[in-house]
CSV table of C-alpha atoms in Angstrom, one decimal:
chain,number,residue,atom,x,y,z
A,160,MET,CA,-83.8,-9.4,2.8
A,161,SER,CA,-83.7,-8.6,6.5
A,162,ARG,CA,-81.7,-5.9,7.9
A,163,ARG,CA,-79.5,-8.4,9.8
A,164,VAL,CA,-78.4,-10.0,6.6
A,165,ILE,CA,-77.5,-6.7,5.0
A,166,VAL,CA,-75.5,-5.6,8.0
A,167,PHE,CA,-73.7,-9.0,8.0
A,168,LEU,CA,-72.9,-8.9,4.3
A,169,LEU,CA,-71.7,-5.3,4.5
A,170,ALA,CA,-69.4,-6.2,7.4
A,171,LEU,CA,-68.2,-9.2,5.6
A,172,ALA,CA,-67.3,-7.1,2.5
A,173,ALA,CA,-65.6,-4.5,4.8
A,174,GLY,CA,-63.5,-7.3,6.4
A,175,VAL,CA,-62.4,-8.6,3.1
A,176,GLY,CA,-61.6,-5.0,1.9
A,177,LEU,CA,-59.6,-4.3,5.1
A,178,GLY,CA,-57.7,-7.6,4.6
A,179,LEU,CA,-56.8,-6.7,1.1
A,180,LEU,CA,-55.8,-3.1,2.1
A,181,TYR,CA,-53.5,-4.5,4.7
A,182,GLY,CA,-52.1,-7.2,2.5
A,183,TRP,CA,-51.6,-5.1,-0.6
A,184,VAL,CA,-51.0,-1.6,0.6
A,185,ILE,CA,-50.1,-1.3,4.3
A,186,ASN,CA,-48.0,-4.5,4.6
A,187,PRO,CA,-47.5,-5.9,1.2
A,188,VAL,CA,-45.6,-9.2,0.6
A,189,GLN,CA,-41.9,-8.9,0.6
A,190,PHE,CA,-40.1,-11.4,-1.5
A,191,VAL,CA,-37.0,-12.4,0.4
A,192,ASP,CA,-34.9,-15.5,0.7
A,193,THR,CA,-36.0,-16.8,-2.7
A,194,SER,CA,-34.1,-19.3,-4.8
A,195,PRO,CA,-33.0,-19.0,-8.5
A,196,ASP,CA,-35.9,-21.2,-9.6
A,197,SER,CA,-38.3,-18.4,-8.7
A,198,LEU,CA,-36.6,-15.8,-10.8
A,199,ARG,CA,-38.5,-14.1,-13.6
A,200,PRO,CA,-37.8,-15.8,-16.9
A,201,ASP,CA,-35.5,-13.0,-18.3
A,202,TYR,CA,-33.4,-13.1,-15.1
A,203,LYS,CA,-33.4,-16.9,-15.2
A,204,THR,CA,-32.2,-16.8,-18.8
A,205,ASP,CA,-29.4,-14.4,-17.9
A,206,TYR,CA,-28.5,-16.7,-15.0
A,207,VAL,CA,-28.1,-19.6,-17.5
A,208,LEU,CA,-26.2,-17.4,-19.8
A,209,MET,CA,-23.6,-16.7,-17.1
A,210,VAL,CA,-23.2,-20.4,-16.7
A,211,ALA,CA,-22.9,-20.8,-20.4
A,212,GLU,CA,-20.3,-18.1,-20.7
A,213,ALA,CA,-18.2,-19.6,-17.9
A,214,TYR,CA,-18.6,-23.1,-19.4
A,215,ALA,CA,-17.4,-21.8,-22.8
A,216,ALA,CA,-14.2,-20.7,-21.0
A,217,ASN,CA,-13.6,-23.5,-18.5
A,218,GLY,CA,-15.2,-26.5,-20.3
A,219,ASP,CA,-16.3,-27.9,-17.0
A,220,LEU,CA,-19.7,-29.5,-17.8
A,221,ALA,CA,-20.1,-31.0,-14.4
A,222,TRP,CA,-19.7,-27.6,-12.8
A,223,ALA,CA,-22.1,-26.1,-15.2
A,224,ALA,CA,-24.7,-28.7,-14.5
A,225,ARG,CA,-24.4,-28.2,-10.8
A,226,GLN,CA,-25.0,-24.4,-11.3
A,227,LEU,CA,-28.1,-25.1,-13.3
A,228,GLU,CA,-29.6,-27.4,-10.7
A,229,ASP,CA,-30.2,-24.3,-8.6
A,230,VAL,CA,-32.5,-23.0,-11.3
A,231,GLY,CA,-34.8,-26.0,-11.0
A,232,GLY,CA,-35.6,-29.0,-13.1
A,233,SER,CA,-33.0,-30.9,-15.0
A,234,PRO,CA,-30.0,-28.9,-16.2
A,235,LEU,CA,-30.7,-29.9,-19.8
A,236,LEU,CA,-34.3,-28.7,-19.6
A,237,VAL,CA,-33.2,-25.4,-17.9
A,238,ALA,CA,-30.6,-24.8,-20.7
A,239,GLN,CA,-33.1,-25.6,-23.5
A,240,GLN,CA,-35.7,-23.3,-22.0
A,241,ALA,CA,-33.1,-20.6,-21.7
A,242,VAL,CA,-32.2,-21.0,-25.4
A,243,LEU,CA,-35.9,-20.6,-26.4
A,244,GLN,CA,-36.3,-17.6,-24.1
A,245,ALA,CA,-33.1,-16.0,-25.3
A,246,GLN,CA,-34.3,-16.3,-28.9
A,247,LYS,CA,-37.6,-14.8,-28.0
A,248,MET,CA,-35.8,-11.9,-26.3
A,249,GLY,CA,-33.4,-11.3,-29.1
A,250,TYR,CA,-30.1,-12.1,-27.4
A,251,ALA,CA,-26.9,-11.5,-29.4
A,252,ALA,CA,-25.7,-14.2,-31.6
A,253,THR,CA,-22.7,-14.9,-29.4
A,254,ASP,CA,-24.9,-15.4,-26.4
A,255,LEU,CA,-27.2,-17.7,-28.3
A,256,GLN,CA,-24.2,-19.7,-29.4
A,257,ASN,CA,-23.0,-20.1,-25.8
A,258,LEU,CA,-26.4,-21.1,-24.6
A,259,ALA,CA,-26.8,-23.6,-27.5
A,260,ARG,CA,-23.4,-25.1,-26.9
A,261,LEU,CA,-24.2,-25.6,-23.2
A,262,ALA,CA,-27.5,-27.2,-24.1
A,263,MET,CA,-26.0,-29.5,-26.6
A,264,ALA,CA,-23.2,-30.5,-24.2
A,265,LEU,CA,-25.8,-31.3,-21.6
A,266,GLN,CA,-27.8,-33.3,-24.1
A,267,THR,CA,-24.8,-35.4,-24.9
A,268,ARG,CA,-24.1,-35.9,-21.2
A,269,THR,CA,-27.7,-36.7,-20.2
A,270,PRO,CA,-28.6,-40.4,-20.7
A,271,VAL,CA,-31.3,-40.8,-23.3
A,272,PRO,CA,-34.2,-43.0,-22.3
A,273,LEU,CA,-34.4,-46.1,-24.5
A,274,GLY,CA,-37.5,-46.3,-26.7
A,275,THR,CA,-39.8,-49.2,-26.7
A,276,PRO,CA,-38.8,-52.0,-29.0
B,819,MET,CA,-83.1,-4.5,16.0
B,820,SER,CA,-81.0,-3.2,18.9
B,821,SER,CA,-77.7,-1.4,18.2
B,822,ALA,CA,-75.8,-4.0,20.3
B,823,ARG,CA,-77.1,-6.8,18.1
B,824,VAL,CA,-76.0,-4.9,15.0
B,825,VAL,CA,-72.5,-4.5,16.3
B,826,TRP,CA,-72.3,-8.3,17.1
B,827,ILE,CA,-73.5,-9.1,13.6
B,828,ALA,CA,-71.0,-6.7,12.0
B,829,LEU,CA,-68.2,-8.2,14.1
B,830,LEU,CA,-69.2,-11.7,13.1
B,831,GLY,CA,-69.2,-10.6,9.5
B,832,LEU,CA,-65.7,-9.0,9.8
B,833,ILE,CA,-64.3,-12.1,11.5
B,834,LEU,CA,-65.8,-14.5,8.9
B,835,GLY,CA,-64.6,-12.2,6.1
B,836,PHE,CA,-61.1,-12.2,7.5
B,837,ALA,CA,-61.1,-16.0,8.0
B,838,ALA,CA,-62.3,-16.4,4.4
B,839,GLY,CA,-59.5,-14.3,3.2
B,840,LEU,CA,-56.9,-16.3,5.2
B,841,GLY,CA,-58.4,-19.5,4.1
B,842,TYR,CA,-58.1,-18.5,0.5
B,843,SER,CA,-54.6,-17.0,0.7
B,844,TRP,CA,-53.2,-19.8,2.8
B,845,GLY,CA,-55.1,-22.9,1.8
B,846,ILE,CA,-56.8,-22.6,-1.6
B,847,SER,CA,-54.3,-20.3,-3.3
B,848,PRO,CA,-51.1,-20.1,-1.2
B,849,LEU,CA,-48.5,-17.6,-2.1
B,850,LYS,CA,-46.0,-18.8,-4.7
B,851,TYR,CA,-42.7,-17.0,-5.3
B,852,VAL,CA,-42.6,-16.4,-9.0
B,853,ASP,CA,-41.1,-13.8,-11.2
B,854,THR,CA,-38.8,-12.6,-8.5
B,855,SER,CA,-35.6,-10.5,-9.1
B,856,PRO,CA,-32.1,-11.5,-8.0
B,857,ALA,CA,-32.3,-8.9,-5.2
B,858,SER,CA,-34.7,-11.2,-3.4
B,859,LEU,CA,-32.4,-14.2,-3.5
B,860,ARG,CA,-31.3,-15.8,-0.2
B,861,SER,CA,-27.9,-14.7,0.9
B,862,ASP,CA,-26.2,-18.0,-0.1
B,863,TYR,CA,-27.8,-17.9,-3.5
B,864,LYS,CA,-26.6,-14.3,-3.9
B,865,GLU,CA,-23.1,-15.5,-3.2
B,866,ARG,CA,-23.5,-18.1,-6.0
B,867,TYR,CA,-24.9,-15.4,-8.2
B,868,ARG,CA,-21.9,-13.2,-7.6
B,869,ALA,CA,-19.5,-16.1,-8.2
B,870,LEU,CA,-21.3,-16.7,-11.5
B,871,VAL,CA,-21.0,-13.1,-12.5
B,872,ALA,CA,-17.3,-13.2,-11.8
B,873,ALA,CA,-16.9,-16.5,-13.7
B,874,ALA,CA,-18.8,-15.0,-16.7
B,875,TYR,CA,-16.7,-11.9,-16.5
B,876,GLN,CA,-13.5,-13.9,-16.6
B,877,ALA,CA,-14.9,-15.6,-19.7
B,878,ASP,CA,-16.2,-12.6,-21.7
B,879,GLY,CA,-14.3,-9.7,-20.1
B,880,SER,CA,-17.4,-7.5,-20.3
B,881,LEU,CA,-17.2,-5.2,-17.3
B,882,VAL,CA,-20.4,-3.4,-18.4
B,883,ARG,CA,-22.3,-6.6,-18.3
B,884,ALA,CA,-20.9,-7.7,-15.0
B,885,ARG,CA,-21.7,-4.3,-13.4
B,886,ALA,CA,-25.3,-4.5,-14.7
B,887,ARG,CA,-25.7,-8.0,-13.3
B,888,LEU,CA,-24.2,-7.1,-9.9
B,889,ALA,CA,-26.4,-4.0,-9.6
B,890,LEU,CA,-29.3,-6.4,-9.5
B,891,ILE,CA,-28.3,-7.8,-6.2
B,892,ASP,CA,-25.8,-5.4,-4.6
B,893,GLY,CA,-27.1,-2.0,-5.6
B,894,GLY,CA,-24.1,0.1,-5.0
B,895,ASP,CA,-21.0,-1.3,-3.4
B,896,SER,CA,-20.4,-4.5,-5.4
B,897,ALA,CA,-16.6,-4.3,-5.2
B,898,SER,CA,-16.5,-4.6,-1.5
B,899,ALA,CA,-19.0,-7.5,-1.5
B,900,LEU,CA,-16.9,-9.3,-4.1
B,901,ALA,CA,-13.7,-8.8,-2.2
B,902,ALA,CA,-15.2,-10.0,1.1
B,903,GLN,CA,-16.7,-13.0,-0.6
B,904,ALA,CA,-13.4,-13.9,-2.2
B,905,GLN,CA,-11.7,-13.9,1.2
B,906,ARG,CA,-14.5,-16.0,2.7
B,907,SER,CA,-14.2,-18.4,-0.3
B,908,LEU,CA,-10.5,-18.8,0.4
B,909,ALA,CA,-11.0,-19.2,4.1
B,910,VAL,CA,-13.5,-22.1,3.7
B,911,GLY,CA,-11.3,-23.8,1.1
B,912,ASP,CA,-13.4,-23.3,-2.0
B,913,ASP,CA,-11.9,-23.7,-5.4
B,914,PRO,CA,-9.2,-21.0,-5.6
B,915,ARG,CA,-10.3,-20.2,-9.1
B,916,GLN,CA,-13.5,-18.9,-7.7
B,917,ALA,CA,-11.8,-16.5,-5.3
B,918,GLN,CA,-9.5,-15.4,-8.0
B,919,ALA,CA,-12.4,-14.6,-10.3
B,920,LEU,CA,-14.2,-12.7,-7.6
B,921,ALA,CA,-11.2,-10.7,-6.7
B,922,ALA,CA,-10.5,-10.0,-10.4
B,923,LEU,CA,-13.9,-8.5,-10.8
B,924,SER,CA,-13.6,-6.6,-7.6
B,925,ALA,CA,-10.4,-5.0,-8.7
B,926,ALA,CA,-11.7,-4.3,-12.2
B,927,LEU,CA,-14.7,-2.5,-10.7
B,928,ILE,CA,-12.5,-0.4,-8.5
B,929,ALA,CA,-10.1,0.4,-11.3
B,930,SER,CA,-12.9,1.4,-13.6
B,931,PRO,CA,-15.6,3.1,-11.6
B,932,ALA,CA,-19.0,3.4,-13.3
B,933,SER,CA,-20.0,6.8,-14.7
B,934,PRO,CA,-23.4,8.0,-13.6
B,935,ALA,CA,-24.6,7.9,-17.2
B,936,ALA,CA,-23.7,4.3,-17.4
B,937,THR,CA,-25.7,3.2,-14.4
B,938,PRO,CA,-27.4,0.0,-15.4
B,939,THR,CA,-31.1,-0.6,-15.3
B,940,MET,CA,-32.7,-3.3,-13.2
B,941,THR,CA,-33.5,-5.5,-16.2
B,942,PRO,CA,-30.7,-7.6,-17.7
B,943,SER,CA,-30.2,-7.0,-21.3
B,944,PRO,CA,-28.9,-9.7,-23.6
B,945,THR,CA,-27.0,-7.1,-25.6
B,946,LEU,CA,-25.3,-5.3,-22.8
B,947,GLY,CA,-23.0,-3.6,-25.1
B,948,ALA,CA,-19.4,-2.9,-25.3
B,949,ARG,CA,-16.9,-5.6,-24.4
B,950,VAL,CA,-14.2,-4.4,-22.1
B,951,SER,CA,-10.8,-6.0,-22.0
B,952,PRO,CA,-10.4,-8.1,-18.9
B,953,SER,CA,-8.3,-6.5,-16.1
B,954,PRO,CA,-5.4,-8.3,-14.6
B,955,ILE,CA,-6.6,-11.1,-12.3
B,956,PRO,CA,-6.3,-10.3,-8.6
B,957,THR,CA,-7.3,-12.3,-5.6
B,958,ALA,CA,-7.3,-13.3,-2.0
B,959,SER,CA,-5.4,-12.8,1.2
B,960,PRO,CA,-6.2,-14.8,4.3
B,961,THR,CA,-5.4,-12.2,6.9
B,962,THR,CA,-6.9,-9.1,8.3
B,963,SER,CA,-5.9,-5.9,6.7
B,964,PRO,CA,-4.6,-2.6,7.8
B,965,THR,CA,-7.2,0.1,7.5
B,966,SER,CA,-5.5,2.7,5.4
B,967,ALA,CA,-3.5,3.0,2.2
B,968,PRO,CA,-0.6,2.8,1.6
B,969,PRO,CA,0.9,0.5,4.3
B,970,THR,CA,2.3,2.4,7.2
B,971,VAL,CA,6.0,2.2,7.7
B,972,ILE,CA,7.0,3.5,11.1
B,973,GLN,CA,10.6,2.3,11.3
B,974,VAL,CA,12.6,1.5,8.2
B,975,THR,CA,15.7,-0.6,8.4
B,976,PRO,CA,17.5,-2.2,5.5
B,977,PHE,CA,17.2,-6.0,5.5
B,978,PRO,CA,20.8,-7.2,5.2
B,979,SER,CA,20.1,-10.9,4.7
B,980,VAL,CA,17.7,-10.7,1.8
B,981,THR,CA,19.4,-9.8,-1.4
B,982,PRO,CA,18.1,-12.2,-4.0
B,983,THR,CA,19.2,-12.0,-7.6
B,984,PRO,CA,16.6,-11.6,-10.2
B,985,ALA,CA,15.5,-14.9,-11.7
B,986,PRO,CA,15.8,-14.9,-15.5
B,987,GLY,CA,12.5,-14.0,-17.0
B,988,ALA,CA,10.9,-13.3,-13.6
B,989,PRO,CA,8.2,-10.6,-14.1
B,990,PHE,CA,8.9,-9.2,-10.6
B,991,VAL,CA,11.9,-9.0,-8.4
B,992,LEU,CA,12.3,-7.8,-4.8
B,993,LYS,CA,13.1,-4.2,-4.9
B,994,SER,CA,13.2,-3.5,-1.2
B,995,SER,CA,12.4,-5.1,2.2
B,996,THR,CA,11.8,-3.0,5.2
B,997,GLN,CA,11.0,-3.7,8.8
B,998,VAL,CA,7.6,-2.4,9.9
B,999,CYS,CA,6.9,-1.4,13.5
B,1000,ASP,CA,3.3,-0.3,13.7
B,1001,PRO,CA,1.1,-1.3,16.7
B,1002,LYS,CA,-2.0,-0.3,14.7
B,1003,LEU,CA,-1.5,-3.3,12.4
B,1004,GLY,CA,-2.6,-5.6,15.2
B,1005,GLY,CA,0.2,-8.1,14.9
B,1006,PRO,CA,3.2,-8.9,12.8
B,1007,LEU,CA,2.5,-9.0,9.1
B,1008,ILE,CA,4.4,-9.8,5.9
B,1009,GLN,CA,3.1,-7.0,3.7
B,1010,VAL,CA,3.6,-7.4,0.0
B,1011,GLN,CA,3.4,-4.6,-2.5
B,1012,VAL,CA,3.6,-5.4,-6.2
B,1013,THR,CA,4.0,-2.5,-8.6
B,1014,GLY,CA,4.2,-2.6,-12.4
B,1015,ALA,CA,6.7,-0.8,-14.6
B,1016,ASP,CA,4.2,2.0,-14.9
B,1017,GLY,CA,4.3,2.5,-11.2
B,1018,LYS,CA,0.7,1.2,-10.7
B,1019,PRO,CA,-0.2,-1.5,-8.3
B,1020,VAL,CA,-0.6,-4.9,-9.8
B,1021,PRO,CA,-3.5,-7.1,-8.6
B,1022,GLY,CA,-3.8,-10.9,-9.0
B,1023,ILE,CA,-0.2,-11.8,-8.2
B,1024,ARG,CA,0.0,-15.1,-6.3
B,1025,VAL,CA,2.3,-15.1,-3.3
B,1026,ASP,CA,3.5,-18.4,-1.8
B,1027,VAL,CA,4.7,-18.4,1.7
B,1028,ALA,CA,6.2,-21.4,3.5
B,1029,TRP,CA,7.4,-22.1,7.0
B,1030,ASP,CA,8.6,-25.1,8.9
B,1031,GLY,CA,5.6,-27.4,8.9
B,1032,GLY,CA,3.3,-25.4,6.6
B,1033,GLU,CA,2.6,-23.4,3.5
B,1034,ASP,CA,0.0,-21.1,2.2
B,1035,PHE,CA,-0.7,-18.7,-0.6
B,1036,PHE,CA,-2.5,-15.5,-1.1
B,1037,TYR,CA,-3.0,-12.9,-3.8
B,1038,THR,CA,-2.5,-9.2,-4.2
B,1039,GLY,CA,-5.6,-7.1,-4.9
B,1040,LEU,CA,-8.0,-8.4,-2.4
B,1041,LYS,CA,-7.6,-5.4,-0.1
B,1042,PRO,CA,-8.6,-2.6,-2.4
B,1043,ASP,CA,-9.0,-0.3,0.6
B,1044,VAL,CA,-5.2,-0.4,0.8
B,1045,ASN,CA,-4.4,-0.6,-2.9
B,1046,LEU,CA,-4.7,-3.1,-5.7
B,1047,GLY,CA,-1.1,-4.4,-5.5
B,1048,TYR,CA,-1.2,-5.0,-1.8
B,1049,ALA,CA,-1.5,-8.2,0.2
B,1050,ASP,CA,-0.5,-9.3,3.6
B,1051,PHE,CA,0.0,-12.4,5.7
B,1052,ALA,CA,-0.1,-12.7,9.5
B,1053,MET,CA,3.1,-14.1,11.0
B,1054,THR,CA,3.4,-16.1,14.2
B,1055,PRO,CA,6.2,-14.7,16.3
B,1056,GLY,CA,9.2,-17.1,16.5
B,1057,VAL,CA,8.5,-18.7,13.1
B,1058,SER,CA,10.7,-18.1,10.1
B,1059,TYR,CA,9.0,-17.7,6.7
B,1060,THR,CA,10.1,-18.0,3.1
B,1061,LEU,CA,8.1,-16.0,0.6
B,1062,ARG,CA,8.2,-15.9,-3.2
B,1063,LEU,CA,6.0,-14.7,-5.9
B,1064,ALA,CA,4.5,-17.6,-7.8
B,1065,ASP,CA,5.6,-16.4,-11.2
B,1066,GLY,CA,9.1,-17.6,-10.9
B,1067,GLY,CA,10.4,-15.0,-8.5
B,1068,GLN,CA,13.4,-15.7,-6.2
B,1069,PRO,CA,12.5,-16.8,-2.7
B,1070,VAL,CA,12.8,-14.3,0.2
B,1071,ARG,CA,14.0,-16.3,3.2
B,1072,GLY,CA,14.3,-15.6,6.9
B,1073,LEU,CA,11.3,-13.5,7.3
B,1074,ALA,CA,10.4,-13.5,11.0
B,1075,ALA,CA,8.6,-11.2,13.4
B,1076,ILE,CA,11.0,-8.5,14.7
B,1077,ASP,CA,11.1,-6.9,18.1
B,1078,CYS,CA,9.7,-3.4,18.2
B,1079,LYS,CA,9.4,-1.0,21.1
B,1080,THR,CA,6.8,1.6,21.9
B,1081,THR,CA,7.7,5.0,23.2
B,1082,ASP,CA,7.3,3.8,26.8
B,1083,GLY,CA,9.7,1.0,26.3
B,1084,SER,CA,7.3,-2.0,26.0
B,1085,SER,CA,7.9,-4.4,23.2
B,1086,TYR,CA,5.6,-5.8,20.5
B,1087,PRO,CA,6.2,-7.9,17.4
B,1088,GLY,CA,6.7,-6.1,14.1
B,1089,GLY,CA,6.7,-7.3,10.5
B,1090,TRP,CA,8.0,-6.7,7.0
B,1091,LEU,CA,7.1,-4.8,4.0
B,1092,LEU,CA,8.4,-6.3,0.7
B,1093,THR,CA,8.1,-4.3,-2.5
B,1094,PHE,CA,8.3,-6.1,-5.8
B,1095,THR,CA,8.8,-4.4,-9.2
B,1096,PRO,CA,9.7,-5.5,-12.7
B,1097,PRO,CA,13.4,-6.1,-13.1
């Protein structure tokens, strides 16, 4: 291999290394202005739990569904995923009940697609 | 190979390497925001998050849990952020229940400051422990507030025309009404102070105010820098107001800006301080 190629490859590697150093150490990515749908699953589950707690008190399903739309996906799907995540994380029984009630209420509210005849 | 040529080759390698890095990070595998924390939420989402924390607190009464959740976005001074948001919420005409919930949580946080040992971690726990009884519900006031507590009373004069009789069953009655001349208030205010039987300020009391051609309402407790039982309303000079506590209190009529004088003889409009206590 010629000396030119070696120098080129070394410089290329140095360039990539410098880029990584800059991007990961000197000026790492700052997460700002994110939306609830990007939250870590445990934070997202707690977000849904807050909605479920409030729904248990005010009974306003339309309000609850609007809050869950921020989390991404259909409110029903978000609530169901939260139930599963909460079970996995060992949430208290009361919290699980609130989440399940919200999911069930959304299930009733959401139109069910008709099956094929 | 000349040294100049080596430099050019190295420079070319660096540039190509950098371009390859950018191409990969922007084109092939662009950055995706995943697994973020509530602290990184956009400001409007943070406000919705706070509103949700307050709504959940109203439902479950767990101040420990609410405090832990707020610590994820506000760090230290959640009470002020909540109170300010409650006032904004009222100002833009959001559902009053939301402002009420925000102010209730703000008042509860102030009334029950966190001990250092109870500082929450940055990870929400599904079993955040002890349930705390909900505090009385405070809320919003649409005006600017004086900056110190308690309300400053420069000139105190008995108010002859306001002597309402207690309404049967009314939780609070007018105990005193005094004229207030204080240029530092920035304008004539109706200041309301609600105090419980134990002498402590009572937040969350709705105050209705009406005048010829309009009406409004506000709540005690949204200006915790004064005290939790305080609220105020900015008067327009020349307009007569009628005020009453929403919980069945007797109306206080004829509240209008008064004429106050400074030490050099110039005049400015003053207001009223109304104190309510249990009968």
